């Protein structure tokens, strides 16, 4: 079953027939052809398999996870693929990442969502752990979903990442998080994450070493 579903996920990706001036990859999700411009000099400007896993889940579980008119924030949006798919599925999306990635992120989102979505997504800077209350005040920011794909890897900002999840997540917020397991140091982040949130694995793909999680604040998963 793992091999079959992984094959279906990877079939959503396609490549240009001819070499283009700008590097891009194509994807089929939510009934649309999505073209993503990438940059090979930055981790955040490349589409990683975890993003495909999350997009596939959003599309194939659209009744269970109805995004229509829902307020969604993606952290570490990178190229914007997850944000684009969520937007095409009817959500109002805020796509966030570091300032140096915003130009490419904005380009991809505009090219793939303009006049195609019920709500036009917005792009906003978010450096994990920095100026959270200033830029995303708790009193006025409420997100139905927080989405994250491959945000846990060998980087020195895992404390800030956890702080960001904590700040953005209300009692009824659902976190959808796709994670590729790599080194033990990053894997321990899951244990720390569970001190604040209840965590449920909803999909697992051993051949990709990727798990997809649903999380909510402690005690809220069954509420």
XYZ file of N, CA and C in Angstrom:
669
model
N 0.834 -1.207 0.000
C 0.000 0.000 0.000
C 0.862 1.248 0.000
N 1.940 1.216 0.771
C 2.853 2.357 0.804
C 3.389 2.644 -0.584
N 3.886 1.619 -1.267
C 4.459 1.805 -2.600
C 3.432 2.343 -3.584
N 2.194 1.844 -3.490
C 1.153 2.279 -4.411
C 0.808 3.753 -4.209
N 0.620 4.162 -2.952
C 0.255 5.556 -2.685
C 1.416 6.484 -3.007
N 2.636 6.080 -2.662
C 3.799 6.906 -2.990
C 3.909 7.087 -4.495
N 3.647 6.031 -5.260
C 3.678 6.147 -6.719
C 2.626 7.140 -7.200
N 1.426 7.099 -6.598
C 0.373 8.040 -6.971
C 0.780 9.479 -6.653
N 1.409 9.671 -5.489
C 1.859 11.015 -5.112
C 2.897 11.529 -6.103
N 3.877 10.701 -6.422
C 4.958 11.140 -7.293
C 4.500 11.345 -8.738
N 3.417 10.684 -9.112
C 2.867 10.894 -10.452
C 2.260 12.284 -10.615
N 2.035 12.975 -9.509
C 1.491 14.333 -9.592
C 2.539 15.338 -10.085
N 3.776 14.919 -10.112
C 4.876 15.818 -10.511
C 5.179 15.617 -11.996
N 5.411 16.725 -12.691
C 5.859 16.631 -14.073
C 6.907 17.709 -14.323
N 7.639 17.558 -15.408
C 8.761 18.444 -15.708
C 8.587 19.061 -17.093
N 9.211 20.218 -17.354
C 9.084 20.841 -18.679
C 9.691 19.967 -19.768
N 9.093 20.032 -20.954
C 9.608 19.267 -22.092
C 10.933 19.819 -22.594
N 11.112 21.112 -22.412
C 12.321 21.764 -22.902
C 12.989 22.532 -21.766
N 14.280 22.712 -21.860
C 15.011 23.489 -20.866
C 14.534 24.935 -20.902
N 14.141 25.429 -19.750
C 13.615 26.791 -19.653
C 14.649 27.709 -19.011
N 14.459 29.004 -19.233
C 15.371 29.982 -18.643
C 15.298 29.926 -17.123
N 14.092 29.793 -16.601
C 13.883 29.664 -15.164
C 13.550 28.212 -14.832
N 14.238 27.661 -13.852
C 13.983 26.280 -13.448
C 12.609 26.167 -12.799
N 11.815 25.201 -13.244
C 10.512 24.993 -12.632
C 10.145 23.520 -12.685
N 9.220 23.163 -11.802
C 8.617 21.837 -11.799
C 7.119 22.007 -11.837
N 6.436 21.003 -12.407
C 4.991 21.058 -12.491
C 4.343 19.994 -11.622
N 3.108 20.295 -11.178
C 2.375 19.377 -10.316
C 0.896 19.434 -10.685
N 0.220 18.318 -10.516
C -1.222 18.250 -10.729
C -1.903 18.026 -9.373
N -2.562 19.060 -8.883
C -3.324 18.965 -7.638
C -4.568 19.834 -7.745
N -5.630 19.412 -7.053
C -6.867 20.194 -6.950
C -7.425 20.584 -8.313
N -7.230 19.705 -9.298
C -7.776 19.944 -10.623
C -7.039 20.992 -11.434
N -5.836 21.339 -11.015
C -5.075 22.380 -11.705
C -3.659 21.904 -12.009
N -3.099 22.483 -13.035
C -1.673 22.319 -13.317
C -0.937 23.449 -12.619
N -0.054 23.083 -11.711
C 0.660 24.065 -10.903
C 2.121 24.080 -11.323
N 2.635 25.232 -11.676
C 4.037 25.365 -12.070
C 4.789 26.140 -10.987
N 5.816 25.518 -10.474
C 6.572 26.080 -9.362
C 7.976 26.447 -9.822
N 8.313 27.716 -9.673
C 9.678 28.158 -9.964
C 10.551 27.886 -8.754
N 11.677 27.251 -8.988
C 12.578 26.882 -7.903
C 13.891 27.642 -8.013
N 14.676 27.553 -6.957
C 16.031 28.087 -6.944
C 16.916 27.042 -6.291
N 17.967 26.638 -6.959
C 18.797 25.538 -6.458
C 19.812 25.981 -5.412
N 19.876 27.273 -5.124
C 20.879 27.757 -4.176
C 20.325 27.941 -2.775
N 19.111 27.444 -2.540
C 18.484 27.650 -1.228
C 17.546 26.497 -0.919
N 17.659 25.935 0.304
C 16.784 24.830 0.708
C 15.310 25.218 0.607
N 15.009 26.454 0.982
C 13.622 26.873 1.042
C 12.984 27.106 -0.305
N 13.745 27.086 -1.385
C 13.195 27.356 -2.710
C 13.155 26.097 -3.569
N 13.081 24.951 -2.930
C 12.987 23.666 -3.610
C 11.779 22.921 -3.059
N 11.058 22.213 -3.926
C 9.922 21.415 -3.471
C 10.434 20.075 -2.947
N 10.176 19.801 -1.664
C 10.596 18.561 -1.040
C 9.430 17.585 -0.994
N 9.708 16.279 -0.966
C 8.630 15.276 -0.988
C 7.581 15.439 0.101
N 7.955 15.959 1.259
C 6.967 16.155 2.330
C 5.837 17.072 1.884
N 6.158 18.065 1.056
C 5.122 18.969 0.558
C 4.141 18.224 -0.339
N 4.646 17.310 -1.151
C 3.767 16.520 -2.006
C 2.850 15.626 -1.178
N 3.401 15.036 -0.119
C 2.601 14.185 0.767
C 1.466 14.990 1.393
N 1.765 16.183 1.860
C 0.732 17.011 2.491
C -0.308 17.461 1.464
N 0.141 17.858 0.274
C -0.800 18.269 -0.774
C -1.724 17.121 -1.179
N -1.159 15.933 -1.294
C -1.952 14.758 -1.658
C -3.012 14.484 -0.595
N -2.641 14.602 0.660
C -3.607 14.402 1.742
C -4.729 15.435 1.665
N -4.380 16.699 1.470
C -5.392 17.752 1.417
C -6.387 17.501 0.299
N -5.899 17.047 -0.842
C -6.788 16.806 -1.973
C -7.641 15.563 -1.775
N -7.044 14.488 -1.320
C -7.769 13.213 -1.227
C -8.620 13.098 0.030
N -8.455 14.032 0.963
C -9.270 14.044 2.181
C -10.021 15.371 2.311
N -10.480 15.885 1.187
C -11.109 17.212 1.185
C -12.441 17.242 1.934
N -13.086 16.091 2.097
C -14.317 16.064 2.890
C -13.999 15.999 4.382
N -13.043 15.152 4.727
C -12.617 15.038 6.127
C -11.939 16.318 6.593
N -11.195 16.941 5.712
C -10.458 18.169 6.015
C -10.936 19.251 5.062
N -12.124 19.764 5.324
C -12.749 20.756 4.436
C -12.114 22.131 4.656
N -11.424 22.625 3.651
C -10.705 23.890 3.796
C -11.498 25.099 3.305
N -12.680 24.886 2.787
C -13.450 25.997 2.234
C -13.717 27.047 3.313
N -13.285 28.271 3.038
C -13.456 29.427 3.932
C -12.703 29.308 5.254
N -11.812 28.341 5.349
C -11.003 28.204 6.559
C -9.787 29.117 6.487
N -9.353 29.570 7.661
C -8.186 30.440 7.755
C -6.952 29.570 8.004
N -6.028 29.587 7.065
C -4.873 28.690 7.085
C -3.590 29.499 7.042
N -2.617 29.091 7.845
C -1.281 29.665 7.739
C -0.302 28.528 7.471
N 0.595 28.737 6.516
C 1.673 27.792 6.298
C 2.967 28.419 6.787
N 3.676 27.713 7.636
C 4.980 28.190 8.093
C 6.063 27.462 7.302
N 7.108 28.196 6.963
C 8.145 27.626 6.116
C 7.596 27.240 4.759
N 6.847 28.151 4.139
C 6.125 27.827 2.908
C 7.044 27.539 1.725
N 8.261 28.071 1.738
C 9.221 27.767 0.682
C 8.745 28.222 -0.685
N 8.519 27.269 -1.574
C 8.069 27.594 -2.932
C 6.580 27.874 -2.991
N 5.850 27.507 -1.939
C 4.425 27.822 -1.881
C 3.477 26.745 -2.361
N 3.972 25.549 -2.672
C 3.093 24.523 -3.233
C 1.927 24.192 -2.301
N 2.198 23.963 -1.028
C 1.121 23.617 -0.084
C 0.120 24.763 0.028
N 0.610 25.980 0.112
C -0.282 27.139 0.198
C -1.147 27.274 -1.047
N -0.568 27.003 -2.201
C -1.321 27.080 -3.454
C -2.436 26.047 -3.465
N -2.117 24.815 -3.107
C -3.130 23.754 -3.105
C -4.232 24.066 -2.097
N -3.868 24.522 -0.906
C -4.874 24.887 0.089
C -5.771 26.012 -0.427
N -5.190 26.957 -1.128
C -5.973 28.054 -1.706
C -6.924 27.547 -2.781
N -6.448 26.676 -3.639
C -7.293 26.112 -4.688
C -8.433 25.283 -4.118
N -8.246 24.777 -2.907
C -9.292 24.003 -2.232
C -10.239 24.885 -1.412
N -10.076 26.207 -1.514
C -11.058 27.119 -0.936
C -10.668 27.848 0.321
N -9.448 27.654 0.815
C -9.033 28.291 2.064
C -8.553 29.713 1.834
N -8.629 30.502 2.897
C -7.944 31.798 2.916
C -6.578 31.546 3.542
N -5.527 31.710 2.753
C -4.199 31.249 3.146
C -3.236 32.412 3.346
N -2.463 32.320 4.431
C -1.313 33.192 4.646
C -0.070 32.319 4.524
N 0.733 32.576 3.502
C 1.962 31.814 3.270
C 3.137 32.601 3.840
N 3.931 31.967 4.692
C 4.998 32.695 5.381
C 6.344 32.019 5.200
N 7.375 32.845 5.224
C 8.745 32.327 5.213
C 9.699 33.486 5.475
N 10.979 33.198 5.380
C 12.018 34.202 5.617
C 11.992 35.270 4.526
N 12.472 36.480 4.829
C 12.374 37.573 3.866
C 13.042 37.294 2.526
N 14.152 36.552 2.529
C 14.863 36.299 1.271
C 14.122 35.333 0.352
N 13.081 34.665 0.871
C 12.323 33.718 0.054
C 11.002 34.285 -0.446
N 10.645 35.473 0.025
C 9.304 35.986 -0.237
C 9.075 36.347 -1.700
N 10.090 36.828 -2.390
C 9.895 37.217 -3.792
C 9.501 36.009 -4.646
N 10.237 34.910 -4.498
C 9.911 33.716 -5.269
C 8.588 33.103 -4.807
N 8.354 33.130 -3.501
C 7.095 32.624 -2.955
C 5.913 33.405 -3.511
N 6.014 34.717 -3.517
C 4.944 35.568 -4.040
C 4.716 35.296 -5.526
N 5.797 35.144 -6.269
C 5.691 34.868 -7.707
C 4.906 33.578 -7.950
N 5.291 32.512 -7.272
C 4.625 31.223 -7.469
C 3.156 31.275 -7.098
N 2.868 31.906 -5.977
C 1.479 31.967 -5.525
C 0.627 32.783 -6.485
N 1.132 33.921 -6.931
C 0.364 34.758 -7.849
C 0.128 34.050 -9.175
N 1.172 33.405 -9.696
C 1.060 32.742 -10.999
C 0.068 31.585 -10.976
N -0.095 30.961 -9.830
C -0.902 29.747 -9.767
C -2.268 29.908 -9.106
N -2.549 31.089 -8.575
C -3.832 31.266 -7.891
C -4.670 32.421 -8.435
N -4.091 33.326 -9.161
C -4.823 34.508 -9.620
C -6.028 34.103 -10.454
N -7.203 34.568 -10.024
C -8.487 34.308 -10.681
C -8.851 32.817 -10.691
N -8.244 32.053 -9.804
C -8.548 30.625 -9.704
C -9.098 30.248 -8.338
N -8.977 31.142 -7.367
C -9.296 30.807 -5.977
C -10.449 31.655 -5.453
N -11.175 31.101 -4.512
C -12.228 31.849 -3.846
C -11.646 32.988 -3.034
N -10.501 32.746 -2.392
C -9.819 33.764 -1.602
C -8.379 33.880 -2.100
N -7.970 35.070 -2.460
C -6.596 35.250 -2.918
C -5.641 35.146 -1.718
N -4.686 34.248 -1.764
C -3.765 34.087 -0.630
C -2.842 35.285 -0.483
N -2.315 35.456 0.710
C -1.358 36.521 0.954
C -0.035 35.929 1.412
N 1.024 36.687 1.210
C 2.378 36.276 1.579
C 2.882 37.224 2.656
N 3.470 36.648 3.702
C 3.925 37.475 4.817
C 5.218 36.919 5.387
N 6.082 37.817 5.807
C 7.339 37.400 6.429
C 7.086 36.796 7.800
N 7.751 35.691 8.069
C 7.728 35.090 9.406
C 9.070 34.425 9.654
N 9.848 35.053 10.512
C 11.084 34.443 10.997
C 10.743 33.809 12.337
N 10.891 32.512 12.430
C 10.422 31.777 13.596
C 10.934 32.380 14.893
N 10.000 32.620 15.812
C 10.354 33.095 17.140
C 10.598 34.585 17.246
N 10.523 35.319 16.144
C 10.869 36.743 16.145
C 9.612 37.585 15.908
N 9.387 38.555 16.794
C 8.285 39.522 16.657
C 6.935 38.840 16.421
N 6.704 37.720 17.081
C 5.472 36.979 16.849
C 4.236 37.764 17.274
N 4.276 38.360 18.446
C 3.112 39.110 18.921
C 2.898 40.371 18.103
N 3.965 40.979 17.660
C 3.860 42.191 16.837
C 3.234 41.884 15.483
N 3.690 40.829 14.830
C 3.242 40.525 13.471
C 2.020 39.620 13.423
N 1.821 38.815 14.477
C 0.678 37.906 14.540
C 0.070 37.967 15.945
N -0.565 39.096 16.280
C -1.084 39.262 17.644
C -2.126 38.204 17.996
N -1.995 37.657 19.191
C -2.903 36.597 19.629
C -4.362 37.052 19.629
N -4.579 38.331 19.931
C -5.950 38.822 20.074
C -6.708 38.858 18.753
N -5.997 38.994 17.645
C -6.681 39.162 16.360
C -6.372 38.079 15.331
N -5.385 37.270 15.578
C -5.022 36.221 14.613
C -5.574 34.875 15.070
N -6.442 34.325 14.267
C -6.986 33.005 14.570
C -6.895 32.139 13.322
N -6.188 31.030 13.432
C -6.016 30.137 12.296
C -6.710 28.806 12.586
N -7.521 28.367 11.619
C -8.155 27.062 11.742
C -7.133 25.949 11.552
N -6.175 26.192 10.657
C -5.138 25.207 10.382
C -3.765 25.872 10.323
N -2.785 25.193 10.878
C -1.377 25.516 10.656
C -0.796 24.368 9.840
N -0.159 24.696 8.739
C 0.421 23.659 7.892
C 1.926 23.831 7.817
N 2.618 22.702 7.814
C 4.076 22.733 7.772
C 4.578 21.473 7.078
N 5.492 21.642 6.140
C 6.087 20.509 5.425
C 7.597 20.636 5.473
N 8.224 19.650 6.083
C 9.693 19.579 6.141
C 10.324 20.803 6.804
N 9.737 21.220 7.915
C 10.315 22.349 8.651
C 11.322 21.889 9.707
N 11.354 20.578 9.965
C 12.295 20.043 10.956
C 13.417 19.315 10.231
N 14.589 19.912 10.293
C 15.792 19.310 9.708
C 16.975 19.883 10.473
N 18.166 19.678 9.996
C 19.351 20.100 10.752
C 19.551 21.610 10.638
N 18.843 22.344 11.494
C 19.023 23.799 11.566
C 18.991 24.203 13.040
N 19.530 25.386 13.360
C 19.661 25.775 14.775
C 18.442 26.498 15.338
N 17.290 26.375 14.704
C 16.131 27.166 15.118
C 14.953 26.294 15.555
N 15.246 25.117 16.094
C 14.158 24.241 16.519
C 13.411 24.806 17.723
N 14.133 25.487 18.629
C 13.456 26.133 19.761
C 12.493 27.203 19.262
N 12.955 27.990 18.305
C 12.128 29.064 17.748
C 10.930 28.492 16.982
N 11.134 27.369 16.320
C 10.038 26.723 15.602
C 8.949 26.280 16.573
N 9.334 25.670 17.675
C 8.354 25.242 18.667
C 7.623 26.434 19.265
N 8.350 27.502 19.524
C 7.741 28.727 20.037
C 6.716 29.281 19.051
N 7.015 29.178 17.758
C 6.114 29.681 16.726
C 4.842 28.851 16.654
N 4.980 27.531 16.690
C 3.797 26.675 16.757
C 2.932 27.057 17.959
N 3.567 27.235 19.100
C 2.857 27.541 20.336
C 2.113 28.866 20.238
N 2.754 29.856 19.638
C 2.144 31.188 19.547
C 0.944 31.196 18.603
N 1.046 30.500 17.487
C 0.015 30.572 16.450
C -1.176 29.666 16.720
N -0.998 28.684 17.594
C -2.012 27.648 17.780
C -2.993 28.010 18.895
N -4.266 28.154 18.535
C -5.325 28.332 19.518
C -5.855 26.950 19.947
N -6.825 26.948 20.857
C -7.351 25.677 21.375
C -8.013 24.824 20.290
N -8.597 25.474 19.271
C -9.284 24.713 18.232
C -8.501 24.655 16.923
N -7.265 25.102 16.929
C -6.433 25.054 15.727
C -5.935 23.630 15.493
N -5.956 23.215 14.236
C -5.426 21.908 13.835
C -4.104 22.117 13.105
N -3.090 21.400 13.529
C -1.793 21.435 12.867
C -1.679 20.214 11.961
N -1.343 20.427 10.701
C -1.026 19.352 9.768
C 0.443 19.490 9.401
N 1.220 18.484 9.749
C 2.673 18.601 9.689
C 3.262 17.344 9.054
N 3.920 17.509 7.909
C 4.604 16.409 7.228
C 6.091 16.499 7.535
N 6.653 15.385 7.981
C 8.040 15.403 8.449
C 8.826 14.234 7.878
N 9.988 14.529 7.347
C 10.920 13.502 6.917
C 11.907 13.246 8.050
N 12.003 11.995 8.464
C 12.898 11.643 9.557
C 14.324 11.495 9.031
N 15.239 12.187 9.699
C 16.626 12.186 9.255
C 17.545 11.773 10.401
N 17.987 12.755 11.174
C 18.943 12.507 12.241
C 18.249 12.507 13.607
N 18.866 11.884 14.583
C 18.257 11.732 15.901
C 17.976 13.078 16.562
N 18.847 14.053 16.342
C 18.660 15.367 16.949
C 17.337 15.980 16.519
N 17.042 15.870 15.214
C 15.781 16.417 14.730
C 14.599 15.574 15.200
N 14.803 14.258 15.262
C 13.717 13.386 15.695
C 13.275 13.695 17.124
N 14.206 14.133 17.961
C 13.857 14.463 19.344
C 12.904 15.658 19.422
N 12.834 16.426 18.339
C 11.895 17.545 18.306
C 10.468 17.040 18.501
N 10.165 15.856 17.989
C 8.820 15.297 18.146
C 8.477 15.146 19.625
N 9.418 14.663 20.421
C 9.178 14.511 21.862
C 8.918 15.857 22.519
N 9.678 16.861 22.137
C 9.482 18.196 22.712
C 8.148 18.773 22.263
N 7.804 18.535 21.016
C 6.532 19.007 20.476
C 5.369 18.446 21.286
N 5.487 17.187 21.709
C 4.405 16.527 22.424
C 4.253 16.995 23.870
N 5.147 17.823 24.343
C 4.935 18.420 25.654
C 3.836 19.488 25.602
N 3.571 20.017 24.423
C 2.566 21.061 24.247
C 1.339 20.591 23.487
N 1.517 19.582 22.641
C 0.450 19.196 21.722
C 0.222 17.685 21.749
N -1.057 17.303 21.548
C -1.372 15.908 21.269
C -1.084 15.651 19.797
N -0.465 14.522 19.522
C 0.027 14.229 18.179
C -0.519 12.891 17.711
N -1.046 12.875 16.500
C -1.563 11.648 15.902
C -0.959 11.475 14.512
N -0.347 10.330 14.255
C 0.154 10.042 12.922
C -1.026 9.612 12.058
N -1.276 10.331 10.981
C -2.421 10.004 10.131
C -2.009 9.341 8.825
N -0.750 9.442 8.454
C -0.217 8.726 7.292
C 1.253 8.458 7.538
N 1.725 7.338 6.990
C 3.129 6.990 7.139
C 3.619 6.359 5.850
N 4.762 6.841 5.367
C 5.320 6.355 4.116
C 6.770 5.932 4.347
N 6.966 4.682 4.779
C 8.320 4.219 5.096
C 9.292 4.333 3.933
N 8.814 4.146 2.702
C 9.727 4.215 1.565
C 10.279 5.618 1.351
N 9.545 6.620 1.834
C 10.026 8.007 1.768
C 10.605 8.479 3.101
N 10.402 7.671 4.140
C 10.794 8.050 5.502
C 10.065 9.313 5.953
N 8.812 9.431 5.540
C 7.992 10.606 5.835
C 6.739 10.182 6.593
N 6.398 10.938 7.617
C 5.147 10.750 8.350
C 4.338 12.043 8.291
N 3.032 11.892 8.243
C 2.126 13.033 8.263
C 1.366 13.005 9.578
N 1.427 14.121 10.307
C 0.828 14.209 11.634
C -0.319 15.223 11.665
N -1.260 14.932 12.546
C -2.268 15.900 12.957
C -2.017 16.197 14.422
N -2.086 17.457 14.800
C -1.831 17.837 16.189
C -2.793 18.932 16.628
N -3.077 18.924 17.927
C -3.843 19.999 18.554
C -3.276 20.215 19.949
N -3.711 21.284 20.575
C -3.268 21.545 21.945
C -3.642 20.391 22.857
N -2.863 20.199 23.900
C -3.088 19.121 24.845
C -4.551 19.101 25.315
N -5.160 17.932 25.205
C -6.528 17.766 25.673
C -7.616 18.187 24.718
N -7.221 18.701 23.523
C -8.216 19.213 22.585
C -8.518 18.268 21.441
N -7.694 17.233 21.249
C -7.859 16.344 20.092
C -9.217 15.652 20.095
N -9.702 15.250 21.288
C -10.976 14.544 21.377
C -12.135 15.460 21.748
N -11.822 16.733 21.957
C -12.874 17.669 22.384
C -13.825 17.984 21.225
